[in-house]
Amino acid sequence: MTDEAGRTMHLLDGRRVTLADLIAAGLLKPGERVRFSRPRMGRTYVAEVLESGRLRLADGDEYRSPSRAAMVAANMRAVDGWHAWVLESTGASLDALRQDLLDQAVADTVEEAEVSDDEVGSPAQVHEWLRTARVRAEGDAPERISVRELLSFWGARDRGDQIVRIEADLANHGLATRPNFRSVTLETRVTIITAAQEADQETDEAVEAAVTPADDEDEAESRYIGLMVGNLASALAGAESVKPTATLEEAKTKLLLNDYSQLAVLSGRHNLRGAVTWQSIAQALLDDPHAVLADAIVPARDVSYRSDLLTVLEELRRRGFLFVRNESNEIAGIVTAADVAGRYGEMANPFILIGDLDRLLRRIIIRKITLAEVVAACDPSGNRIKSHDDMAMGDYQRILENPALWAKLGLPLDRATFVARINAIRTVRNAVMHFNPDPLPDNTVAHLSMINDLLRKYAI
């Protein structure tokens, strides 16, 4: 493999392309000038490419992200800088250079493998599919698929370890999903659009893109990642509603037919006028036996599907329910305190069982394996493990995989089979500890309970 191939192949390992990568590949030269024109405004902005891979604007400010540089230069809320900036010398956009680099990176991986790289999730297959998706998006015939189907192109079953690579691949091809695939359920259907189309839409997501441009890897990866409102199944599943002019009988009928406790009161899909609940109806009729719908309307709160779930818990506790707005700012669903309790309940059992497993494995290892042996097997540099309490799940696995140390434990079990189960649990543990928004496998609690019951026999 040539040095040039080595510089390009690593771009397929889950990292976003930067201007520094274009410079390293000889596609962009320090000192070149790029321009960004807004014909309708009669304005053109110019920037210089620096050796560091940054863009220097006319006022001297420097930016690593082309999108942020374009936003600041033009004072815009959101813009896809990779498309906006073009070379003064050739008229080629930065995005066109980025696509050339990706093409070369894929060619290098195939050449290195010396086979056709067409297996599921391979760089070549993902690259080709994303190229096709972009052509369709630019031709106003965008792909619309479920999040589960989207992940399958990377050979992934959930938004776990590969999510950084998936986001990087989408960003490198100038693509985004609407709604954001991270913030909804696996069954939610998303539309694959270009980053330029996303920036053109005056929505809350466009504003967020302006604050954290998709091509700015450092800032994108520093964002808090946890459960979002849209990760709850009911958040975008639709919200039954009545108009402000409806009758009280219509509201009661809809509540009864759907076994609901509350309805949205809407003037169109965007204008939330309040809510009607069984409690508000009862109070209205208690005050006036001839009450109408308007007498039963109570204030209601709405949140974006991209809201951090933790930030709305207190409001949800007080109100009991919140209506949810989708990427188009429409009222698209409702979440209740019961929805949140159920979701956190699903995560609580595995969390507790994994804690039990950690303590059981540590107790067994402490009794038979010295600290010096642990350090030699798991931390040869001696910088991380100072006591048995510093061991992590990966350390337990390394000890169990070591034939000599396994023999010292004296467990009457088949080592390969036991280690395979620990490895599977380690994947589950990572999903739980990193608040993966996707449901765990159905057998998770059973497998954790069984291995804990087994280990208790040898931990006493």
XYZ file of C-alpha atoms in Angstrom:
460
model
C 0.000 0.000 0.000
C 1.356 3.402 -0.949
C 1.691 6.308 1.465
C -1.028 8.140 -0.463
C -3.338 5.145 -0.105
C -2.656 5.078 3.602
C -3.647 8.732 3.886
C -6.965 8.129 2.164
C -7.989 4.728 3.506
C -8.249 5.952 7.085
C -11.066 8.262 6.017
C -13.302 5.227 5.811
C -12.791 4.389 9.479
C -15.486 6.670 10.854
C -13.898 10.117 10.517
C -15.170 13.182 8.731
C -13.174 14.593 5.842
C -11.471 17.900 6.603
C -9.749 20.496 4.465
C -6.466 19.214 5.907
C -7.231 15.842 4.287
C -7.738 17.521 0.912
C -4.408 19.298 1.308
C -2.631 16.069 2.292
C -4.047 14.348 -0.810
C -2.866 17.174 -3.084
C -6.417 18.155 -4.043
C -6.204 21.538 -2.326
C -3.211 23.822 -1.903
C -2.412 26.234 0.918
C -2.740 29.790 -0.313
C -5.603 29.010 -2.722
C -8.589 31.311 -2.555
C -12.198 30.199 -2.379
C -15.310 32.277 -2.864
C -18.925 32.050 -1.769
C -21.470 33.995 -3.810
C -25.033 35.022 -3.033
C -26.272 36.376 -6.383
C -29.640 37.554 -5.107
C -27.875 39.619 -2.463
C -25.201 40.797 -4.883
C -22.527 39.663 -2.462
C -19.417 37.503 -2.808
C -17.239 36.424 0.096
C -13.621 35.297 -0.197
C -11.448 33.147 2.038
C -7.902 31.819 1.913
C -6.929 28.183 2.471
C -4.280 27.937 5.172
C -1.669 25.209 5.578
C -3.368 24.207 8.847
C -6.511 23.249 6.918
C -8.479 26.293 8.026
C -10.200 29.019 6.054
C -9.186 32.606 6.765
C -11.886 35.179 6.092
C -11.255 38.749 4.979
C -11.437 39.982 8.584
C -8.659 37.581 9.606
C -10.807 35.107 11.508
C -10.010 31.438 10.858
C -12.361 28.460 10.819
C -11.793 24.725 10.516
C -15.357 24.135 9.371
C -16.285 25.406 5.872
C -19.903 25.689 7.005
C -19.089 27.842 9.993
C -16.808 30.014 7.859
C -19.615 30.554 5.337
C -22.173 31.258 8.062
C -19.996 33.873 9.712
C -18.943 35.476 6.431
C -22.529 35.822 5.159
C -24.205 36.200 8.559
C -26.519 33.278 7.765
C -28.287 30.942 10.191
C -27.273 27.803 8.317
C -25.358 26.979 5.155
C -23.575 23.937 3.736
C -20.112 25.402 3.321
C -18.784 22.427 1.379
C -21.149 23.281 -1.462
C -20.987 27.041 -0.980
C -17.224 27.570 -1.253
C -15.661 27.096 -4.708
C -12.078 27.494 -5.878
C -11.453 30.789 -7.638
C -8.973 29.055 -9.934
C -11.216 26.248 -11.235
C -14.727 26.840 -9.954
C -14.740 23.382 -8.313
C -16.575 23.214 -5.017
C -14.960 21.913 -1.850
C -17.595 19.196 -1.912
C -16.451 18.057 -5.388
C -12.898 17.726 -4.053
C -14.204 15.799 -1.057
C -16.027 13.359 -3.334
C -12.821 12.852 -5.365
C -11.008 12.004 -2.142
C -13.683 9.521 -1.091
C -13.607 7.853 -4.501
C -9.864 7.421 -4.154
C -10.193 6.105 -0.607
C -12.649 3.431 -1.720
C -10.464 2.479 -4.690
C -7.506 2.097 -2.326
C -9.419 -0.227 0.024
C -10.523 -2.450 -2.854
C -6.999 -2.549 -4.289
C -5.533 -3.371 -0.888
C -8.024 -6.214 -0.381
C -7.401 -7.447 -3.939
C -11.063 -8.518 -4.103
C -14.365 -6.880 -4.946
C -15.342 -5.054 -1.760
C -19.097 -5.656 -2.006
C -19.962 -7.296 1.324
C -22.646 -5.757 3.528
C -21.270 -2.754 5.371
C -18.057 -2.607 3.347
C -16.699 0.858 2.498
C -17.253 0.273 -1.218
C -20.869 -0.797 -0.815
C -21.707 2.030 1.593
C -19.988 4.553 -0.663
C -21.929 3.418 -3.727
C -25.251 3.439 -1.902
C -24.643 6.921 -0.515
C -23.677 8.196 -3.967
C -26.973 6.851 -5.303
C -28.901 8.319 -2.382
C -27.368 11.707 -3.064
C -28.290 11.590 -6.751
C -31.853 10.793 -5.761
C -31.942 13.575 -3.164
C -30.629 16.113 -5.663
C -33.201 14.888 -8.193
C -36.126 15.481 -5.802
C -36.744 11.728 -5.480
C -35.098 11.083 -2.102
C -34.779 7.723 -0.409
C -37.313 7.238 2.381
C -36.539 4.293 4.636
C -36.799 3.256 8.262
C -33.898 3.878 10.604
C -33.518 0.111 10.912
C -33.130 -0.171 7.124
C -30.667 2.722 7.112
C -28.451 1.037 9.696
C -28.510 -2.234 7.754
C -26.403 -0.694 4.979
C -23.561 -0.581 7.518
C -24.354 -4.076 8.764
C -25.558 -2.571 12.057
C -28.628 -3.638 14.033
C -28.799 -0.623 16.310
C -27.233 2.777 16.912
C -24.363 1.447 18.969
C -20.697 1.234 18.180
C -21.030 2.233 14.507
C -23.025 5.417 14.957
C -19.957 7.652 14.672
C -18.978 5.981 11.392
C -22.529 6.262 10.040
C -22.751 9.961 10.869
C -19.320 10.567 9.363
C -20.189 8.711 6.149
C -23.407 10.696 5.750
C -21.604 13.977 6.393
C -18.777 13.092 3.997
C -21.312 12.563 1.223
C -23.081 15.811 2.031
C -26.176 14.024 3.322
C -28.478 14.238 6.312
C -31.686 12.528 7.393
C -34.973 14.207 8.083
C -35.889 13.686 10.861
C -32.483 13.103 12.401
C -32.006 9.324 12.565
C -30.346 9.497 15.977
C -33.356 11.160 17.596
C -36.200 8.807 16.674
C -37.081 5.113 16.958
C -35.741 2.324 14.773
C -39.082 2.015 12.995
C -39.397 5.715 12.147
C -39.066 6.429 8.437
C -36.528 9.099 7.534
C -35.859 10.930 4.283
C -32.284 11.174 3.057
C -31.637 14.741 1.926
C -28.549 16.766 1.105
C -26.915 18.956 3.697
C -27.647 21.930 1.446
C -31.365 21.087 1.475
C -31.254 20.764 5.235
C -29.622 24.159 5.602
C -32.227 25.739 3.303
C -35.111 24.630 5.520
C -35.964 27.220 8.130
C -36.584 24.758 10.953
C -35.263 24.231 14.441
C -32.928 21.583 13.010
C -31.481 24.119 10.581
C -30.845 26.467 13.462
C -29.131 23.653 15.360
C -27.018 22.916 12.304
C -25.993 26.551 12.359
C -24.838 26.247 15.941
C -23.036 22.956 15.343
C -22.227 22.492 11.639
C -22.390 18.882 10.509
C -18.893 19.041 9.038
C -17.279 20.283 12.256
C -16.097 16.974 13.699
C -14.764 18.320 16.989
C -17.984 20.108 17.881
C -20.310 17.420 16.514
C -18.685 14.734 18.628
C -18.679 16.902 21.762
C -22.466 17.177 21.780
C -24.269 15.389 24.593
C -25.610 12.075 23.347
C -28.388 10.442 25.335
C -32.048 9.586 25.164
C -34.147 12.110 23.293
C -37.891 12.614 23.318
C -38.118 11.196 19.794
C -36.605 7.901 20.964
C -39.898 7.133 22.719
C -42.215 5.146 20.464
C -45.216 7.426 21.023
C -43.351 10.674 20.348
C -43.986 10.739 16.592
C -46.745 8.143 16.401
C -49.508 10.699 15.926
C -51.627 12.730 18.317
C -55.418 12.521 18.284
C -56.913 16.002 18.296
C -60.025 18.125 18.094
C -60.540 21.625 16.751
C -61.350 24.490 19.140
C -64.832 24.578 17.573
C -65.568 20.893 18.267
C -68.236 19.776 20.692
C -67.586 18.291 24.081
C -69.323 15.109 22.874
C -66.829 14.777 19.996
C -63.926 15.077 22.402
C -65.399 12.487 24.785
C -66.103 10.108 21.923
C -62.535 10.294 20.650
C -61.201 9.717 24.145
C -63.423 6.677 24.598
C -62.822 5.144 21.159
C -59.041 5.389 21.517
C -58.786 4.771 25.271
C -56.909 8.066 25.611
C -56.633 10.318 28.622
C -55.983 13.547 26.716
C -56.464 15.147 23.300
C -54.646 17.999 21.611
C -56.709 21.010 20.643
C -55.321 22.144 17.288
C -55.972 24.863 14.755
C -54.088 23.166 11.912
C -51.144 20.844 12.516
C -48.864 23.575 13.870
C -51.038 25.653 16.198
C -51.498 24.019 19.595
C -54.343 25.722 21.438
C -54.289 23.497 24.512
C -55.537 20.074 25.579
C -58.700 18.363 26.731
C -58.430 15.657 29.381
C -60.915 13.559 31.319
C -60.011 15.607 34.370
C -60.598 18.939 32.617
C -63.926 17.686 31.232
C -65.060 16.555 34.687
C -64.046 19.893 36.203
C -65.848 21.853 33.479
C -69.074 19.883 33.921
C -68.828 20.194 37.682
C -68.600 23.967 37.320
C -71.376 24.108 34.709
C -73.539 21.140 33.623
C -73.977 22.909 30.271
C -70.230 23.376 29.672
C -68.859 23.358 26.132
C -65.459 22.294 24.825
C -63.908 25.717 25.354
C -64.639 25.378 29.079
C -62.625 22.144 29.242
C -59.503 23.328 27.388
C -56.424 23.522 29.616
C -52.918 24.831 28.796
C -50.575 22.286 27.184
C -46.841 22.207 26.650
C -45.076 21.065 23.505
C -41.434 20.057 22.980
C -39.251 19.203 20.001
C -38.653 15.543 19.234
C -34.948 16.375 19.519
C -35.214 17.610 23.098
C -32.995 15.859 25.621
C -35.358 13.639 27.585
C -33.719 14.563 30.879
C -34.521 18.252 30.387
C -38.271 17.654 30.117
C -38.730 15.130 32.937
C -39.732 17.705 35.544
C -42.272 19.301 33.206
C -43.585 15.853 32.333
C -43.894 14.950 35.999
C -45.943 18.061 36.713
C -48.214 17.884 33.670
C -48.375 14.157 33.061
C -48.043 14.559 29.273
C -46.282 16.629 26.619
C -47.104 17.031 22.951
C -44.204 16.527 20.539
C -43.316 18.534 17.440
C -41.616 16.835 14.504
C -38.940 18.169 12.146
C -41.592 20.245 10.346
C -42.742 21.787 13.628
C -46.072 19.930 13.456
C -47.718 18.371 16.497
C -46.904 14.751 15.682
C -47.231 12.799 18.906
C -47.538 12.761 22.656
C -45.418 11.363 25.482
C -46.678 10.605 28.949
C -45.073 9.928 32.293
C -45.987 6.258 31.782
C -44.041 6.182 28.479
C -40.914 7.479 30.188
C -41.299 5.179 33.195
C -41.608 2.208 30.852
C -38.526 3.179 28.834
C -36.351 3.742 31.871
C -37.698 0.550 33.389
C -36.467 -1.380 30.353
C -32.995 0.036 30.960
C -32.984 -0.312 34.755
C -33.050 -4.125 34.992
C -30.040 -4.684 32.678
C -28.193 -1.850 34.427
C -28.644 -3.482 37.843
C -27.825 -6.959 36.576
C -24.639 -5.744 34.867
C -23.583 -4.165 38.169
C -24.128 -7.514 39.885
C -22.089 -9.290 37.202
C -19.248 -6.813 37.636
C -19.108 -7.413 41.382
C -19.309 -11.213 41.034
C -16.507 -11.427 38.476
C -14.297 -9.118 40.519
C -14.845 -11.169 43.672
C -13.939 -14.414 41.902
C -10.809 -12.896 40.335
C -9.618 -11.253 43.565
C -9.616 -14.608 45.341
C -7.408 -16.377 42.803
C -5.497 -13.803 40.724
C -2.919 -11.463 42.239
C -2.811 -7.779 41.391
C 0.548 -8.280 39.704
C -0.960 -10.941 37.436
C -3.899 -8.663 36.615
C -1.572 -5.797 35.696
C 0.612 -8.053 33.554
C -2.398 -9.345 31.613
C -4.430 -6.150 31.334
C -2.190 -3.132 31.887
C 1.472 -3.873 31.126
C 2.364 -0.178 31.331
C 1.034 -0.070 34.899
C -0.600 3.310 34.323
C -4.247 2.350 34.738
C -4.775 -0.492 37.184
C -3.585 0.246 40.736
C -5.949 -2.149 42.488
C -8.428 -4.881 41.646
C -11.168 -2.247 41.838
C -9.749 -0.552 38.735
C -10.641 -3.526 36.524
C -13.252 -3.004 33.814
C -15.323 -5.530 31.861
C -12.659 -5.717 29.154
C -10.088 -6.615 31.810
C -12.257 -9.446 33.103
C -12.490 -10.780 29.571
C -8.711 -10.629 29.058
C -8.177 -12.575 32.286
C -10.773 -15.194 31.352
C -9.257 -15.587 27.879
C -5.812 -16.289 29.344
C -5.505 -20.108 29.672
C -3.109 -19.942 32.628
C -5.230 -17.465 34.583
C -8.421 -19.330 33.719
C -6.896 -22.488 35.159
C -6.128 -20.641 38.408
C -9.785 -19.614 38.769
C -10.770 -23.270 38.981
C -14.173 -22.802 37.351
C -15.645 -26.151 36.151
C -16.829 -24.528 32.905
C -15.787 -24.549 29.256
C -13.610 -21.481 28.824
C -14.455 -20.732 25.172
C -18.198 -20.960 25.725
C -18.077 -18.867 28.887
C -15.893 -16.178 27.290
C -18.223 -16.006 24.287
C -21.133 -15.210 26.611
C -19.070 -12.577 28.460
C -18.168 -10.986 25.119
C -21.846 -10.803 24.151
C -22.670 -9.253 27.516
C -19.856 -6.722 27.125
C -21.612 -5.452 23.994
C -24.859 -5.144 25.941
C -23.031 -3.430 28.779
C -21.639 -0.804 26.404
C -25.114 -0.154 25.011
C -26.579 0.289 28.498
C -23.780 2.452 29.883
C -23.760 4.679 26.783
C -27.548 5.035 26.819
C -28.012 3.483 23.408
C -31.563 4.588 22.507
C -32.441 1.279 20.871
C -34.124 -1.656 22.667
C -31.837 -4.395 23.902
C -32.280 -7.979 22.625
C -35.271 -9.729 24.187
C -33.056 -12.321 25.902
C -30.811 -9.737 27.620
C -32.321 -9.918 31.096
C -32.541 -13.714 30.966
C -28.890 -14.120 29.913
C -27.697 -11.704 32.595
C -29.771 -13.396 35.280
C -28.545 -16.869 34.330
C -24.845 -15.984 34.301
C -25.187 -14.159 37.624
C -26.938 -17.159 39.183
C -24.137 -19.387 37.894
C -21.336 -17.153 39.204
C -22.893 -16.831 42.665
C -22.098 -20.506 43.205
C -18.381 -19.737 42.879
C -18.275 -16.269 44.438
C -19.333 -17.330 47.935
